[in-house]
Amino acid sequence: MAKGNIQNCLDVTLEFEGGWADHPKDPGGATMKGVTLTTFRRYVRGATKTDLRNISDEMLQKIYRAGYWDKLRCDELPVGVDLVAFDGGVNSGPGRSGKWLQGAVGARKDGIVGDKTLARVLTQDPATVVKAVCAKRLGFVQSLRTWSTFGRGWSRRIAKVQAKGLAMVLSAQMAAEEVRAALVVEAHEQERAARSKMKITASAGAAGAGGAGVELAGGVDMWVAMTFLGAAVAASVVAYSRARIHRRMADAYRSEAA
């Protein structure tokens, strides 16, 4: 179990939540070290942005444990699974992260990690759970309107957390050299997936350009040709985006293996 692993997980999270942010497009609003002003006000009534910027280490630890770690029952989760649940909770809320965890193990998705959810988690391979939770998290952030603004950073964070989480799982099962070898294999698999998506990108682009040219040359209505081209371009863009995500995942695994 992950009891006592909170500082290791918090260190990972604070790599991404280490400072002040108040981006107008960020739905979380003003944030300091991963703590939003809304969350901070649950502990300090009437707190201002200035108060949040000056949050003490003691208060930060209290909020992370009470508001995220304990709510997701991370002390009772397998090492590695605790990280992906905790970091997801900090980034998107413990309720949503709880649902990702429940969806990954087939539990009822109410966002509350209870005994039934824990029982489901503990019967499954933690490495599989780590990957499944991160996949659900990635799917969620990709659906957000702000993906175009924050998508690169979000996908890199999820990749890093997945690689770290899997490394934690493997470190509890095997020697350090074996862990590194396993992470290198994961990196290769992600690279293969990226290359596959890039082939789709090239094929879709060629089909769109060629198909549109044939349609226009044959005298078919221009709107039909443009629709065909638009569909091909859309498929190419999606494949390219997925290729980049796989490459970020490969980079994260290689970095963790180094």
CSV table of C-alpha atoms in Angstrom, one decimal:
chain,number,residue,atom,x,y,z
A,1,MET,CA,0.0,0.0,0.0
A,2,ALA,CA,1.0,3.6,-0.4
A,3,LYS,CA,0.9,4.7,3.2
A,4,GLY,CA,3.7,7.2,3.8
A,5,ASN,CA,4.1,8.0,0.0
A,6,ILE,CA,2.4,11.4,0.1
A,7,GLN,CA,5.6,13.4,0.0
A,8,ASN,CA,6.9,11.5,-3.0
A,9,CYS,CA,3.7,12.1,-4.9
A,10,LEU,CA,3.5,15.7,-3.8
A,11,ASP,CA,7.0,16.3,-5.1
A,12,VAL,CA,5.9,15.1,-8.6
A,13,THR,CA,2.7,17.2,-8.5
A,14,LEU,CA,4.6,20.4,-7.4
A,15,GLU,CA,6.8,20.1,-10.5
A,16,PHE,CA,3.7,21.2,-12.3
A,17,GLU,CA,2.0,23.2,-9.6
A,18,GLY,CA,5.0,24.9,-8.2
A,19,GLY,CA,4.1,28.6,-8.5
A,20,TRP,CA,1.5,31.3,-9.0
A,21,ALA,CA,-1.0,31.1,-12.0
A,22,ASP,CA,-4.0,33.3,-12.8
A,23,HIS,CA,-4.6,32.7,-16.5
A,24,PRO,CA,-7.9,34.2,-17.7
A,25,LYS,CA,-8.7,31.0,-19.7
A,26,ASP,CA,-8.0,28.6,-16.8
A,27,PRO,CA,-11.3,27.4,-15.4
A,28,GLY,CA,-9.6,26.8,-12.0
A,29,GLY,CA,-8.9,30.5,-11.7
A,30,ALA,CA,-6.1,31.9,-9.4
A,31,THR,CA,-3.9,29.1,-8.2
A,32,MET,CA,-0.8,28.8,-6.0
A,33,LYS,CA,1.1,25.6,-5.9
A,34,GLY,CA,-1.9,23.7,-7.1
A,35,VAL,CA,-4.3,25.2,-4.6
A,36,THR,CA,-7.1,27.3,-6.1
A,37,LEU,CA,-8.5,30.4,-4.4
A,38,THR,CA,-11.9,28.6,-4.0
A,39,THR,CA,-10.2,25.7,-2.2
A,40,PHE,CA,-8.1,28.0,-0.1
A,41,ARG,CA,-11.2,29.8,1.1
A,42,ARG,CA,-12.6,26.6,2.5
A,43,TYR,CA,-9.7,26.7,5.0
A,44,VAL,CA,-9.3,30.5,5.3
A,45,ARG,CA,-12.6,32.3,5.1
A,46,GLY,CA,-12.5,35.5,3.0
A,47,ALA,CA,-9.0,34.9,1.7
A,48,THR,CA,-7.7,37.1,-1.1
A,49,LYS,CA,-5.5,36.4,-4.0
A,50,THR,CA,-2.6,38.0,-2.0
A,51,ASP,CA,-3.3,35.6,0.9
A,52,LEU,CA,-3.2,32.7,-1.5
A,53,ARG,CA,0.1,33.8,-3.0
A,54,ASN,CA,1.6,33.8,0.5
A,55,ILE,CA,0.3,30.4,1.6
A,56,SER,CA,2.4,28.8,4.2
A,57,ASP,CA,4.0,25.4,3.8
A,58,GLU,CA,2.1,24.2,6.8
A,59,MET,CA,-1.2,25.2,5.3
A,60,LEU,CA,-0.2,23.8,1.9
A,61,GLN,CA,0.5,20.4,3.4
A,62,LYS,CA,-2.8,20.4,5.4
A,63,ILE,CA,-4.8,21.2,2.2
A,64,TYR,CA,-3.1,18.6,0.1
A,65,ARG,CA,-3.6,15.9,2.7
A,66,ALA,CA,-7.2,16.7,3.8
A,67,GLY,CA,-8.5,17.9,0.5
A,68,TYR,CA,-6.9,15.4,-1.9
A,69,TRP,CA,-4.8,12.6,-0.5
A,70,ASP,CA,-7.2,11.5,2.3
A,71,LYS,CA,-10.4,12.1,0.2
A,72,LEU,CA,-9.0,9.7,-2.4
A,73,ARG,CA,-7.8,7.3,0.3
A,74,CYS,CA,-4.4,7.3,-1.2
A,75,ASP,CA,-2.8,5.7,1.8
A,76,GLU,CA,-4.8,2.6,1.0
A,77,LEU,CA,-4.1,2.5,-2.7
A,78,PRO,CA,-1.2,0.6,-4.3
A,79,VAL,CA,2.0,2.6,-4.8
A,80,GLY,CA,1.9,4.3,-8.2
A,81,VAL,CA,-1.9,4.2,-8.3
A,82,ASP,CA,-1.8,6.7,-5.4
A,83,LEU,CA,0.2,9.1,-7.6
A,84,VAL,CA,-2.2,9.1,-10.6
A,85,ALA,CA,-5.2,9.5,-8.3
A,86,PHE,CA,-3.7,12.2,-6.2
A,87,ASP,CA,-2.2,14.3,-9.1
A,88,GLY,CA,-5.5,14.0,-11.1
A,89,GLY,CA,-7.4,15.1,-8.0
A,90,VAL,CA,-5.1,18.2,-7.6
A,91,ASN,CA,-5.4,19.1,-11.3
A,92,SER,CA,-9.2,18.4,-11.8
A,93,GLY,CA,-10.7,17.8,-8.4
A,94,PRO,CA,-10.9,14.7,-6.2
A,95,GLY,CA,-14.4,13.8,-7.3
A,96,ARG,CA,-13.4,13.7,-10.9
A,97,SER,CA,-10.2,11.8,-10.2
A,98,GLY,CA,-12.2,9.4,-8.1
A,99,LYS,CA,-14.5,8.7,-11.1
A,100,TRP,CA,-11.5,8.1,-13.3
A,101,LEU,CA,-10.2,5.6,-10.8
A,102,GLN,CA,-13.6,3.9,-10.6
A,103,GLY,CA,-14.0,3.8,-14.3
A,104,ALA,CA,-10.6,2.2,-14.6
A,105,VAL,CA,-11.5,-0.7,-12.3
A,106,GLY,CA,-15.2,-1.1,-13.2
A,107,ALA,CA,-16.6,0.4,-9.9
A,108,ARG,CA,-19.7,2.6,-9.7
A,109,LYS,CA,-18.7,6.1,-10.8
A,110,ASP,CA,-19.9,8.4,-8.0
A,111,GLY,CA,-16.5,10.0,-7.4
A,112,ILE,CA,-16.3,8.8,-3.8
A,113,VAL,CA,-13.6,6.3,-3.2
A,114,GLY,CA,-15.2,3.9,-0.8
A,115,ASP,CA,-14.6,0.3,0.4
A,116,LYS,CA,-16.1,-1.2,-2.8
A,117,THR,CA,-13.9,0.9,-5.0
A,118,LEU,CA,-10.8,0.0,-3.0
A,119,ALA,CA,-11.7,-3.7,-3.2
A,120,ARG,CA,-11.9,-3.4,-7.0
A,121,VAL,CA,-8.6,-1.6,-7.2
A,122,LEU,CA,-6.8,-4.2,-5.0
A,123,THR,CA,-7.9,-7.1,-7.2
A,124,GLN,CA,-6.4,-5.6,-10.4
A,125,ASP,CA,-2.9,-5.2,-11.7
A,126,PRO,CA,-1.7,-1.8,-10.5
A,127,ALA,CA,0.2,-1.1,-13.7
A,128,THR,CA,-2.9,-1.6,-15.7
A,129,VAL,CA,-4.8,0.7,-13.4
A,130,VAL,CA,-2.2,3.4,-13.7
A,131,LYS,CA,-2.5,3.4,-17.5
A,132,ALA,CA,-6.3,3.3,-17.5
A,133,VAL,CA,-6.7,6.2,-15.1
A,134,CYS,CA,-4.3,8.3,-17.1
A,135,ALA,CA,-6.1,7.4,-20.3
A,136,LYS,CA,-9.4,8.5,-18.9
A,137,ARG,CA,-7.8,11.7,-17.6
A,138,LEU,CA,-6.3,12.5,-21.0
A,139,GLY,CA,-9.7,11.8,-22.7
A,140,PHE,CA,-11.4,14.2,-20.3
A,141,VAL,CA,-8.9,17.1,-20.8
A,142,GLN,CA,-9.0,16.6,-24.6
A,143,SER,CA,-12.8,17.3,-24.5
A,144,LEU,CA,-12.4,20.7,-22.8
A,145,ARG,CA,-12.7,23.9,-24.8
A,146,THR,CA,-9.4,25.0,-23.4
A,147,TRP,CA,-7.5,22.0,-24.8
A,148,SER,CA,-6.1,24.2,-27.6
A,149,THR,CA,-4.6,26.6,-25.0
A,150,PHE,CA,-3.4,24.1,-22.3
A,151,GLY,CA,-3.3,20.8,-24.1
A,152,ARG,CA,0.4,20.6,-24.6
A,153,GLY,CA,1.1,21.2,-20.9
A,154,TRP,CA,-1.7,18.9,-19.8
A,155,SER,CA,-0.6,16.0,-22.0
A,156,ARG,CA,3.0,16.3,-20.9
A,157,ARG,CA,1.9,16.3,-17.3
A,158,ILE,CA,-0.2,13.2,-17.7
A,159,ALA,CA,2.6,11.5,-19.6
A,160,LYS,CA,5.1,12.3,-16.7
A,161,VAL,CA,2.6,11.1,-14.1
A,162,GLN,CA,1.9,7.9,-15.9
A,163,ALA,CA,5.6,7.1,-16.4
A,164,LYS,CA,6.3,8.0,-12.7
A,165,GLY,CA,3.3,6.0,-11.5
A,166,LEU,CA,4.3,2.9,-13.5
A,167,ALA,CA,7.9,3.2,-12.3
A,168,MET,CA,6.6,3.2,-8.7
A,169,VAL,CA,4.6,0.1,-9.4
A,170,LEU,CA,7.5,-1.7,-11.0
A,171,SER,CA,9.9,-0.7,-8.3
A,172,ALA,CA,7.8,-2.5,-5.8
A,173,GLN,CA,8.0,-5.7,-7.9
A,174,MET,CA,11.5,-5.9,-9.4
A,175,ALA,CA,15.1,-4.6,-9.3
A,176,ALA,CA,16.1,-1.2,-10.5
A,177,GLU,CA,17.7,-2.5,-13.7
A,178,GLU,CA,14.6,-4.5,-14.6
A,179,VAL,CA,12.5,-1.4,-14.0
A,180,ARG,CA,14.6,0.7,-16.4
A,181,ALA,CA,14.4,-2.0,-19.0
A,182,ALA,CA,10.6,-2.2,-18.7
A,183,LEU,CA,10.3,1.6,-19.0
A,184,VAL,CA,12.5,1.5,-22.2
A,185,VAL,CA,10.1,-1.1,-23.6
A,186,GLU,CA,7.2,1.2,-22.9
A,187,ALA,CA,9.0,4.1,-24.6
A,188,HIS,CA,9.5,2.0,-27.7
A,189,GLU,CA,5.8,1.0,-27.8
A,190,GLN,CA,4.8,4.7,-27.6
A,191,GLU,CA,7.2,5.5,-30.4
A,192,ARG,CA,5.7,2.8,-32.6
A,193,ALA,CA,2.3,4.1,-31.9
A,194,ALA,CA,3.4,7.6,-32.8
A,195,ARG,CA,4.9,6.4,-36.1
A,196,SER,CA,1.7,4.6,-36.9
A,197,LYS,CA,-0.3,7.8,-36.3
A,198,MET,CA,2.0,9.7,-38.5
A,199,LYS,CA,1.5,7.2,-41.4
A,200,ILE,CA,-2.2,7.8,-41.0
A,201,THR,CA,-1.6,11.6,-41.2
A,202,ALA,CA,0.4,11.2,-44.4
A,203,SER,CA,-2.2,8.9,-46.0
A,204,ALA,CA,-5.2,11.0,-45.0
A,205,GLY,CA,-3.5,14.1,-46.4
A,206,ALA,CA,-2.6,12.5,-49.7
A,207,ALA,CA,-6.0,11.0,-50.1
A,208,GLY,CA,-7.7,14.3,-49.4
A,209,ALA,CA,-5.6,16.2,-51.8
A,210,GLY,CA,-5.7,13.6,-54.5
A,211,GLY,CA,-9.4,12.8,-54.1
A,212,ALA,CA,-10.4,16.5,-54.2
A,213,GLY,CA,-8.4,16.9,-57.4
A,214,VAL,CA,-10.0,14.0,-59.1
A,215,GLU,CA,-13.5,15.2,-58.1
A,216,LEU,CA,-12.9,18.7,-59.4
A,217,ALA,CA,-11.3,17.4,-62.6
A,218,GLY,CA,-14.3,15.2,-63.2
A,219,GLY,CA,-16.7,18.1,-63.0
A,220,VAL,CA,-18.4,17.0,-59.8
A,221,ASP,CA,-19.8,19.8,-57.7
A,222,MET,CA,-17.1,21.7,-55.8
A,223,TRP,CA,-18.8,21.4,-52.5
A,224,VAL,CA,-18.7,17.6,-52.7
A,225,ALA,CA,-14.9,17.8,-53.3
A,226,MET,CA,-14.4,20.3,-50.5
A,227,THR,CA,-16.3,18.1,-48.1
A,228,PHE,CA,-14.1,15.2,-49.0
A,229,LEU,CA,-11.0,17.3,-48.6
A,230,GLY,CA,-12.3,18.6,-45.2
A,231,ALA,CA,-12.9,15.1,-43.9
A,232,ALA,CA,-9.4,14.0,-44.9
A,233,VAL,CA,-7.8,17.1,-43.3
A,234,ALA,CA,-9.7,16.5,-40.1
A,235,ALA,CA,-8.6,12.9,-40.0
A,236,SER,CA,-5.0,14.0,-40.6
A,237,VAL,CA,-5.2,16.6,-37.8
A,238,VAL,CA,-6.5,14.1,-35.3
A,239,ALA,CA,-3.9,11.5,-36.2
A,240,TYR,CA,-1.1,14.1,-35.9
A,241,SER,CA,-2.4,15.2,-32.5
A,242,ARG,CA,-2.4,11.6,-31.2
A,243,ALA,CA,1.1,11.1,-32.6
A,244,ARG,CA,2.4,14.0,-30.6
A,245,ILE,CA,0.8,12.7,-27.5
A,246,HIS,CA,2.4,9.3,-28.0
A,247,ARG,CA,5.8,11.0,-28.5
A,248,ARG,CA,5.4,12.9,-25.3
A,249,MET,CA,4.6,9.7,-23.5
A,250,ALA,CA,7.7,8.1,-25.0
A,251,ASP,CA,9.8,11.0,-23.9
A,252,ALA,CA,8.4,10.7,-20.4
A,253,TYR,CA,9.2,7.0,-20.2
A,254,ARG,CA,12.7,7.5,-21.5
A,255,SER,CA,13.3,10.3,-19.0
A,256,GLU,CA,12.1,8.1,-16.2
A,257,ALA,CA,14.3,5.2,-17.3
A,258,ALA,CA,17.4,7.4,-17.5
